[in-house]
CSV table of C-alpha atoms in Angstrom, one decimal:
chain,number,residue,atom,x,y,z
A,826,UNK,CA,22.6,3.6,-7.8
A,827,UNK,CA,23.2,0.1,-9.1
A,828,UNK,CA,19.9,-1.8,-9.7
A,829,UNK,CA,20.0,-5.6,-10.0
A,830,UNK,CA,20.3,-6.7,-13.5
A,831,UNK,CA,17.9,-9.0,-15.3
A,832,UNK,CA,18.1,-10.8,-18.7
A,833,UNK,CA,14.4,-11.5,-18.7
A,834,UNK,CA,12.4,-9.4,-21.2
A,835,UNK,CA,9.5,-7.6,-19.6
A,836,UNK,CA,6.2,-9.0,-20.7
A,837,UNK,CA,4.6,-5.5,-20.8
A,838,UNK,CA,4.7,-2.7,-23.2
A,839,UNK,CA,7.1,0.3,-23.0
A,840,UNK,CA,4.1,2.5,-22.0
A,841,UNK,CA,3.1,0.2,-19.2
A,842,UNK,CA,6.6,0.0,-17.9
A,843,UNK,CA,6.8,3.8,-17.9
A,844,UNK,CA,3.5,4.0,-16.1
A,845,UNK,CA,4.8,1.6,-13.3
A,846,UNK,CA,7.9,3.8,-13.0
A,847,UNK,CA,5.8,6.9,-12.7
A,848,UNK,CA,3.4,5.4,-10.2
A,849,UNK,CA,6.2,4.1,-8.0
A,850,UNK,CA,8.0,7.4,-8.2
A,851,UNK,CA,4.9,9.3,-7.2
A,852,UNK,CA,4.6,7.2,-4.0
A,853,UNK,CA,8.3,7.6,-3.2
A,854,UNK,CA,8.3,11.4,-3.7
A,855,UNK,CA,5.0,11.8,-1.9
A,856,UNK,CA,6.2,9.8,1.1
A,857,UNK,CA,9.5,11.8,1.2
A,858,UNK,CA,7.5,15.0,1.3
A,859,UNK,CA,5.2,13.6,4.0
A,860,UNK,CA,8.3,12.9,6.0
A,861,UNK,CA,9.4,16.5,5.6
A,862,UNK,CA,6.0,17.9,6.6
A,863,UNK,CA,6.1,15.6,9.7
A,864,UNK,CA,9.5,17.0,10.7
A,865,UNK,CA,8.1,20.5,10.3
A,866,UNK,CA,5.2,19.7,12.7
A,867,UNK,CA,2.5,19.9,10.0
A,868,UNK,CA,1.6,16.3,10.3
A,869,UNK,CA,0.7,15.1,13.8
A,870,UNK,CA,0.1,11.7,15.4
A,871,UNK,CA,1.4,8.6,13.7
A,872,UNK,CA,2.9,8.6,10.2
A,873,UNK,CA,4.0,5.3,8.6
A,874,UNK,CA,5.9,5.7,5.3
A,875,UNK,CA,5.8,3.2,2.4
A,876,UNK,CA,9.3,4.0,1.1
A,877,UNK,CA,10.8,0.9,-0.4
A,878,UNK,CA,7.6,-1.1,-0.8
A,879,UNK,CA,6.2,0.8,-3.9
A,880,UNK,CA,6.3,-2.2,-6.2
A,881,UNK,CA,3.8,-4.1,-4.1
A,882,UNK,CA,0.8,-1.9,-4.6
A,883,UNK,CA,1.7,-0.7,-8.1
A,884,UNK,CA,2.2,-4.3,-9.3
A,885,UNK,CA,-1.0,-5.6,-7.8
A,886,UNK,CA,-3.1,-2.6,-9.0
A,887,UNK,CA,-1.8,-3.1,-12.5
A,888,UNK,CA,-3.9,-6.2,-12.9
A,889,UNK,CA,-7.2,-4.9,-11.4
A,890,UNK,CA,-10.4,-3.7,-13.0
A,891,UNK,CA,-13.1,-1.3,-12.0
A,892,UNK,CA,-15.1,-2.6,-9.0
A,893,UNK,CA,-12.2,-4.4,-7.3
A,894,UNK,CA,-11.7,-3.3,-3.7
A,895,UNK,CA,-8.8,-2.7,-1.4
A,896,UNK,CA,-8.4,-2.4,2.4
A,897,UNK,CA,-5.2,-2.2,4.4
A,898,UNK,CA,-3.5,-1.2,7.6
A,899,UNK,CA,-2.1,2.1,8.7
A,900,UNK,CA,0.8,2.1,6.2
A,901,UNK,CA,-1.6,3.2,3.6
A,902,UNK,CA,-0.6,6.2,1.6
A,903,UNK,CA,0.9,4.1,-1.2
A,904,UNK,CA,-2.3,2.1,-1.6
A,905,UNK,CA,-4.3,5.3,-1.9
A,906,UNK,CA,-2.1,6.8,-4.6
A,907,UNK,CA,-1.8,3.5,-6.5
A,908,UNK,CA,-5.6,3.2,-6.8
A,909,UNK,CA,-5.9,6.7,-8.2
A,910,UNK,CA,-6.8,8.8,-5.2
A,911,UNK,CA,-5.9,12.5,-5.5
A,912,UNK,CA,-2.5,13.4,-3.9
A,913,UNK,CA,-4.0,16.7,-2.8
A,914,UNK,CA,-6.8,15.1,-0.8
A,915,UNK,CA,-4.4,12.5,0.7
A,916,UNK,CA,-1.8,15.2,1.8
A,917,UNK,CA,-4.5,17.5,3.1
A,918,UNK,CA,-5.9,14.6,5.3
A,919,UNK,CA,-2.4,13.9,6.6
A,920,UNK,CA,-2.1,17.5,7.7
A,921,UNK,CA,-5.6,17.5,9.2
A,922,UNK,CA,-7.1,19.9,6.8
A,923,UNK,CA,-10.6,20.4,5.5
A,924,UNK,CA,-9.6,19.5,1.9
A,925,UNK,CA,-8.6,16.0,3.0
A,926,UNK,CA,-10.5,12.8,2.1
A,927,UNK,CA,-12.0,12.6,5.6
A,928,UNK,CA,-12.3,16.4,5.9
A,929,UNK,CA,-9.2,16.5,8.2
A,930,UNK,CA,-10.8,14.4,10.9
A,931,UNK,CA,-9.2,11.0,10.1
A,932,UNK,CA,-5.5,11.6,9.5
A,933,UNK,CA,-3.1,9.1,8.2
A,934,UNK,CA,-4.8,6.0,9.4
A,935,UNK,CA,-8.4,6.8,8.6
A,936,UNK,CA,-8.9,7.7,5.0
A,937,UNK,CA,-11.5,6.3,2.6
A,938,UNK,CA,-12.7,6.7,-0.9
A,939,UNK,CA,-15.9,5.1,-2.0
A,940,UNK,CA,-15.2,6.3,-5.6
A,941,UNK,CA,-11.9,4.4,-5.7
A,942,UNK,CA,-13.2,1.5,-3.7
A,943,UNK,CA,-10.6,2.1,-1.0
A,944,UNK,CA,-11.8,1.2,2.5
A,945,UNK,CA,-9.0,2.3,4.8
A,946,UNK,CA,-6.5,2.7,6.5
A,947,UNK,CA,-7.0,0.8,9.9
A,948,UNK,CA,-5.0,1.4,13.0
A,949,UNK,CA,-5.8,-1.8,14.9
A,950,UNK,CA,-3.3,-4.5,13.8
A,951,UNK,CA,-5.1,-7.2,11.7
A,952,UNK,CA,-8.6,-5.6,12.2
A,953,UNK,CA,-8.9,-5.0,8.4
A,954,UNK,CA,-8.6,-8.7,7.6
A,955,UNK,CA,-12.1,-9.7,8.6
A,956,UNK,CA,-13.5,-6.5,7.1
A,957,UNK,CA,-11.8,-7.3,3.8
A,958,UNK,CA,-13.6,-10.7,3.8
A,959,UNK,CA,-16.8,-8.8,4.5
A,960,UNK,CA,-16.3,-6.7,1.4
A,961,UNK,CA,-15.7,-9.9,-0.6
A,962,UNK,CA,-18.8,-11.5,0.8
A,963,UNK,CA,-20.8,-8.5,-0.4
A,964,UNK,CA,-19.6,-9.0,-4.0
A,965,UNK,CA,-20.3,-12.8,-3.8
A,966,UNK,CA,-23.8,-12.0,-2.5
A,967,UNK,CA,-24.4,-9.6,-5.4
A,968,UNK,CA,-23.1,-12.1,-7.9
A,969,UNK,CA,-20.5,-10.0,-9.6
A,970,UNK,CA,-16.8,-10.9,-10.3
A,971,UNK,CA,-15.1,-8.2,-8.3
A,972,UNK,CA,-12.2,-9.1,-6.0
A,973,UNK,CA,-11.0,-7.6,-2.7
A,974,UNK,CA,-7.4,-7.1,-1.9
A,975,UNK,CA,-6.9,-7.4,1.9
A,976,UNK,CA,-3.5,-6.2,2.9
A,977,UNK,CA,-1.7,-7.0,6.2
A,978,UNK,CA,1.9,-7.3,7.3
A,979,UNK,CA,4.1,-10.1,8.6
A,980,UNK,CA,3.5,-9.0,12.2
A,981,UNK,CA,-0.3,-9.0,11.7
A,982,UNK,CA,0.0,-12.6,10.3
A,983,UNK,CA,0.2,-13.8,13.9
A,984,UNK,CA,-3.1,-12.4,14.9
A,985,UNK,CA,-5.9,-14.8,15.7
A,986,UNK,CA,-8.6,-13.0,13.6
A,987,UNK,CA,-6.6,-13.6,10.5
A,988,UNK,CA,-7.1,-17.4,10.8
A,989,UNK,CA,-10.8,-17.1,11.7
A,990,UNK,CA,-11.1,-15.1,8.5
A,991,UNK,CA,-9.2,-17.7,6.5
A,992,UNK,CA,-11.6,-20.3,7.7
A,993,UNK,CA,-14.7,-18.3,6.7
A,994,UNK,CA,-13.3,-17.1,3.4
A,995,UNK,CA,-12.5,-20.7,2.4
A,996,UNK,CA,-15.8,-22.1,3.6
A,997,UNK,CA,-17.8,-19.6,1.6
A,998,UNK,CA,-15.3,-19.4,-1.3
A,999,UNK,CA,-15.0,-15.6,-1.0
A,1000,UNK,CA,-13.3,-13.6,-3.8
A,1001,UNK,CA,-10.5,-12.2,-1.6
A,1002,UNK,CA,-6.8,-12.0,-2.1
A,1003,UNK,CA,-5.0,-11.9,1.2
A,1004,UNK,CA,-1.8,-9.9,0.6
A,1005,UNK,CA,0.9,-10.3,3.2
A,1006,UNK,CA,3.2,-7.4,2.8
A,1007,UNK,CA,6.2,-9.0,4.5
A,1008,UNK,CA,8.7,-6.2,5.1
A,1009,UNK,CA,10.6,-8.6,7.4
A,1010,UNK,CA,10.5,-6.5,10.5
A,1011,UNK,CA,6.8,-6.0,11.5
A,1012,UNK,CA,6.9,-3.2,14.0
A,1013,UNK,CA,10.5,-3.7,14.9
A,1014,UNK,CA,11.1,-7.5,15.4
A,1015,UNK,CA,12.8,-9.6,12.7
A,1016,UNK,CA,10.5,-12.3,11.2
A,1017,UNK,CA,12.8,-15.1,12.3
A,1018,UNK,CA,12.4,-14.0,16.0
A,1019,UNK,CA,8.6,-13.6,15.8
A,1020,UNK,CA,7.2,-16.1,13.3
A,1021,UNK,CA,7.5,-19.9,13.4
A,1022,UNK,CA,7.9,-20.3,9.6
A,1023,UNK,CA,9.8,-18.6,6.9
A,1024,UNK,CA,6.9,-19.1,4.5
A,1025,UNK,CA,3.9,-17.3,5.9
A,1026,UNK,CA,1.8,-18.0,2.8
A,1027,UNK,CA,1.7,-21.7,3.7
A,1028,UNK,CA,-0.5,-20.9,6.7
A,1029,UNK,CA,-3.5,-21.0,4.4
A,1030,UNK,CA,-3.0,-24.6,3.6
A,1031,UNK,CA,-5.0,-26.1,6.5
A,1032,UNK,CA,-7.9,-24.1,5.2
A,1033,UNK,CA,-7.5,-25.2,1.6
A,1034,UNK,CA,-6.3,-21.7,0.5
A,1035,UNK,CA,-3.5,-21.8,-2.1
A,1036,UNK,CA,-0.7,-19.2,-2.0
A,1037,UNK,CA,2.7,-18.3,-3.2
A,1038,UNK,CA,5.8,-16.2,-2.3
A,1039,UNK,CA,6.5,-13.2,-4.5
A,1040,UNK,CA,9.5,-10.9,-4.9
A,1041,UNK,CA,7.9,-7.6,-3.7
A,1042,UNK,CA,10.8,-5.6,-5.0
A,1043,UNK,CA,10.0,-6.5,-8.6
A,1044,UNK,CA,6.9,-4.8,-9.9
A,1045,UNK,CA,6.7,-7.2,-12.9
A,1046,UNK,CA,6.8,-10.3,-10.7
A,1047,UNK,CA,4.1,-8.8,-8.5
A,1048,UNK,CA,1.9,-8.0,-11.5
A,1049,UNK,CA,2.2,-11.5,-12.8
A,1050,UNK,CA,1.3,-13.0,-9.4
A,1051,UNK,CA,-1.7,-10.6,-9.2
A,1052,UNK,CA,-3.0,-11.7,-12.5
A,1053,UNK,CA,-2.8,-15.3,-11.4
A,1054,UNK,CA,-4.5,-14.7,-8.1
A,1055,UNK,CA,-7.3,-12.5,-9.6
A,1056,UNK,CA,-8.0,-15.2,-12.2
A,1057,UNK,CA,-8.3,-17.8,-9.4
A,1058,UNK,CA,-10.8,-15.6,-7.5
A,1059,UNK,CA,-12.9,-14.4,-10.5
A,1060,UNK,CA,-13.4,-18.1,-11.5
A,1061,UNK,CA,-15.2,-18.7,-8.2
A,1062,UNK,CA,-12.4,-20.8,-6.6
A,1063,UNK,CA,-12.3,-18.9,-3.4
A,1064,UNK,CA,-9.5,-17.0,-1.7
A,1065,UNK,CA,-5.8,-16.8,-2.5
A,1066,UNK,CA,-2.8,-15.8,-0.5
A,1067,UNK,CA,0.2,-13.7,-1.8
A,1068,UNK,CA,3.1,-13.3,0.5
A,1069,UNK,CA,4.9,-10.4,-1.1
A,1070,UNK,CA,8.4,-10.1,0.3
A,1071,UNK,CA,9.4,-6.5,0.4
A,1072,UNK,CA,11.5,-4.0,2.5
A,1073,UNK,CA,10.9,-0.7,4.1
A,1074,UNK,CA,13.8,1.8,4.2
A,1075,UNK,CA,12.4,3.9,7.0
A,1076,UNK,CA,11.4,2.8,10.5
A,1077,UNK,CA,8.0,1.4,11.4
A,1078,UNK,CA,6.8,5.0,11.9
A,1079,UNK,CA,8.4,8.4,11.9
A,1080,UNK,CA,9.1,8.0,15.6
A,1081,UNK,CA,11.1,4.8,15.1
A,1082,UNK,CA,14.9,5.1,14.9
A,1083,UNK,CA,15.1,1.5,13.5
A,1084,UNK,CA,18.1,0.5,15.6
A,1085,UNK,CA,17.1,-3.2,15.2
A,1086,UNK,CA,18.9,-3.3,11.9
A,1087,UNK,CA,22.2,-1.9,10.5
A,1088,UNK,CA,22.6,1.0,8.2
A,1089,UNK,CA,24.7,-1.3,6.0
A,1090,UNK,CA,21.7,-3.7,5.6
A,1091,UNK,CA,19.4,-0.9,4.5
A,1092,UNK,CA,22.0,0.6,2.1
A,1093,UNK,CA,22.6,-2.9,0.5
A,1094,UNK,CA,18.9,-3.2,-0.2
A,1095,UNK,CA,18.8,0.3,-1.7
A,1096,UNK,CA,21.7,-0.5,-4.0
A,1097,UNK,CA,20.8,-4.0,-5.0
A,1098,UNK,CA,17.0,-4.3,-4.8
A,1099,UNK,CA,15.4,-0.9,-5.1
A,1100,UNK,CA,12.1,-1.4,-7.1
A,1101,UNK,CA,12.2,2.0,-8.8
A,1102,UNK,CA,15.8,1.7,-9.9
A,1103,UNK,CA,15.0,-1.8,-11.3
A,1104,UNK,CA,12.4,-0.4,-13.6
A,1105,UNK,CA,14.6,2.5,-14.5
A,1106,UNK,CA,17.3,0.1,-15.6
A,1107,UNK,CA,14.8,-1.9,-17.7
A,1108,UNK,CA,13.6,1.3,-19.4
A,1109,UNK,CA,17.2,2.5,-20.2
A,1110,UNK,CA,18.7,-0.9,-21.2
A,1111,UNK,CA,15.6,-1.8,-23.3
A,1112,UNK,CA,15.8,1.5,-25.2
A,1113,UNK,CA,12.3,2.5,-24.0
A,1114,UNK,CA,13.4,5.8,-22.4
A,1115,UNK,CA,16.3,8.1,-22.3
A,1116,UNK,CA,17.8,9.8,-19.2
A,1117,UNK,CA,16.1,13.0,-20.3
A,1118,UNK,CA,12.7,11.2,-20.6
A,1119,UNK,CA,13.1,10.0,-17.0
A,1120,UNK,CA,14.2,13.4,-15.8
A,1121,UNK,CA,11.0,14.9,-17.3
A,1122,UNK,CA,8.9,12.3,-15.4
A,1123,UNK,CA,10.7,13.1,-12.2
A,1124,UNK,CA,10.0,16.8,-12.6
A,1125,UNK,CA,6.4,16.1,-13.3
A,1126,UNK,CA,6.1,14.0,-10.2
A,1127,UNK,CA,7.9,16.6,-8.0
A,1128,UNK,CA,5.5,19.2,-9.3
A,1129,UNK,CA,2.5,17.1,-8.4
A,1130,UNK,CA,3.8,16.4,-4.9
A,1131,UNK,CA,4.8,20.0,-4.3
A,1132,UNK,CA,1.3,21.0,-5.4
A,1133,UNK,CA,-0.2,18.6,-2.9
A,1134,UNK,CA,1.9,20.1,-0.1
A,1135,UNK,CA,0.8,23.6,-1.0
A,1136,UNK,CA,-2.8,22.5,-1.2
A,1137,UNK,CA,-2.6,21.0,2.2
A,1138,UNK,CA,-0.9,24.1,3.7
A,1139,UNK,CA,-3.5,26.4,2.2
A,1140,UNK,CA,-6.5,24.3,3.1
A,1141,UNK,CA,-8.2,25.5,6.3
A,1142,UNK,CA,-8.6,23.3,9.4
A,1143,UNK,CA,-12.0,21.7,9.9
A,1144,UNK,CA,-14.6,23.9,11.4
A,1145,UNK,CA,-16.0,23.1,14.8
A,1146,UNK,CA,-19.3,22.1,13.3
A,1147,UNK,CA,-17.6,19.3,11.5
A,1148,UNK,CA,-17.5,17.4,14.8
A,1149,UNK,CA,-21.2,16.7,14.2
A,1150,UNK,CA,-21.0,15.4,10.6
A,1151,UNK,CA,-20.2,11.9,9.3
A,1152,UNK,CA,-21.3,10.2,12.4
A,1153,UNK,CA,-23.5,7.1,12.8
A,1154,UNK,CA,-26.4,8.6,14.7
A,1155,UNK,CA,-28.5,11.6,13.7
A,1156,UNK,CA,-27.3,13.7,16.6
A,1157,UNK,CA,-27.3,17.4,16.7
A,1158,UNK,CA,-25.5,19.6,19.3
A,1159,UNK,CA,-27.7,20.5,22.3
A,1160,UNK,CA,-28.4,24.1,23.1
A,1161,UNK,CA,-26.5,25.3,26.1
A,1162,UNK,CA,-28.7,25.5,29.2
């Protein structure tokens, strides 16, 4: 596969570049395995894969510190892996097993990890945006310098609650980065047919929120933009918008045949803009890794992903009693009359 060439020297160490390659490859292979398990009937309901968009979360997470938070929509497996959640727990949740992060009761769209500061995974389009502002409000109230990444897509950018949240976040100078993961097709409609502007990040301007457009297929460009946005928020300057232009190779979900675009278009993106192949080219051309080095990383990642699938298959389904745990009210099952 021919990755796009660059003459710009990476402003990261060889070890960091290898880590980005490894992290993106983990997401790619994990999602491919999830697609296989879905086809086998082991994953039910909805399943939205992140294949093609890996550079977004890996680049953004590369600049974070402990305490920073993240919240996103239903296309969330990549975000979980990028922030360090265990692939075994993620895959077990996808298959509805007891060993999953929500004990098999949440599935693809409803996983959380307090330890990793990951707050979902939300199935309602745009619903996570005001929740992300709420997480940022908590940090401002507590007086720390943590920042919340609030992810949503180009389709969700047309939802009303997004702009209500922009207003509040700007008014209160909340430490939140609004990340628009623009994969250019939302659920299945091209951006030019659904959105009145080519530059969605400019929609923060009426609220005094700065923003920028980022190449979401280049992990180094995303990391650089993340550092800039984080510095802005940590300095107490309020919210920031990053429109990260990316591309998903699969349909909106596993049930989407994606007939709204041509195979040639997808293949062209794979050949010219693939984020993993781009880093691979940088590693090889820069003398930071050999083909054998990268094959060893690939094998390591495949072993991790296969282990996660085996763990999920071997983990039992939730017991009936689990219906009465992790609920808001202290309610116990009533004895039968």
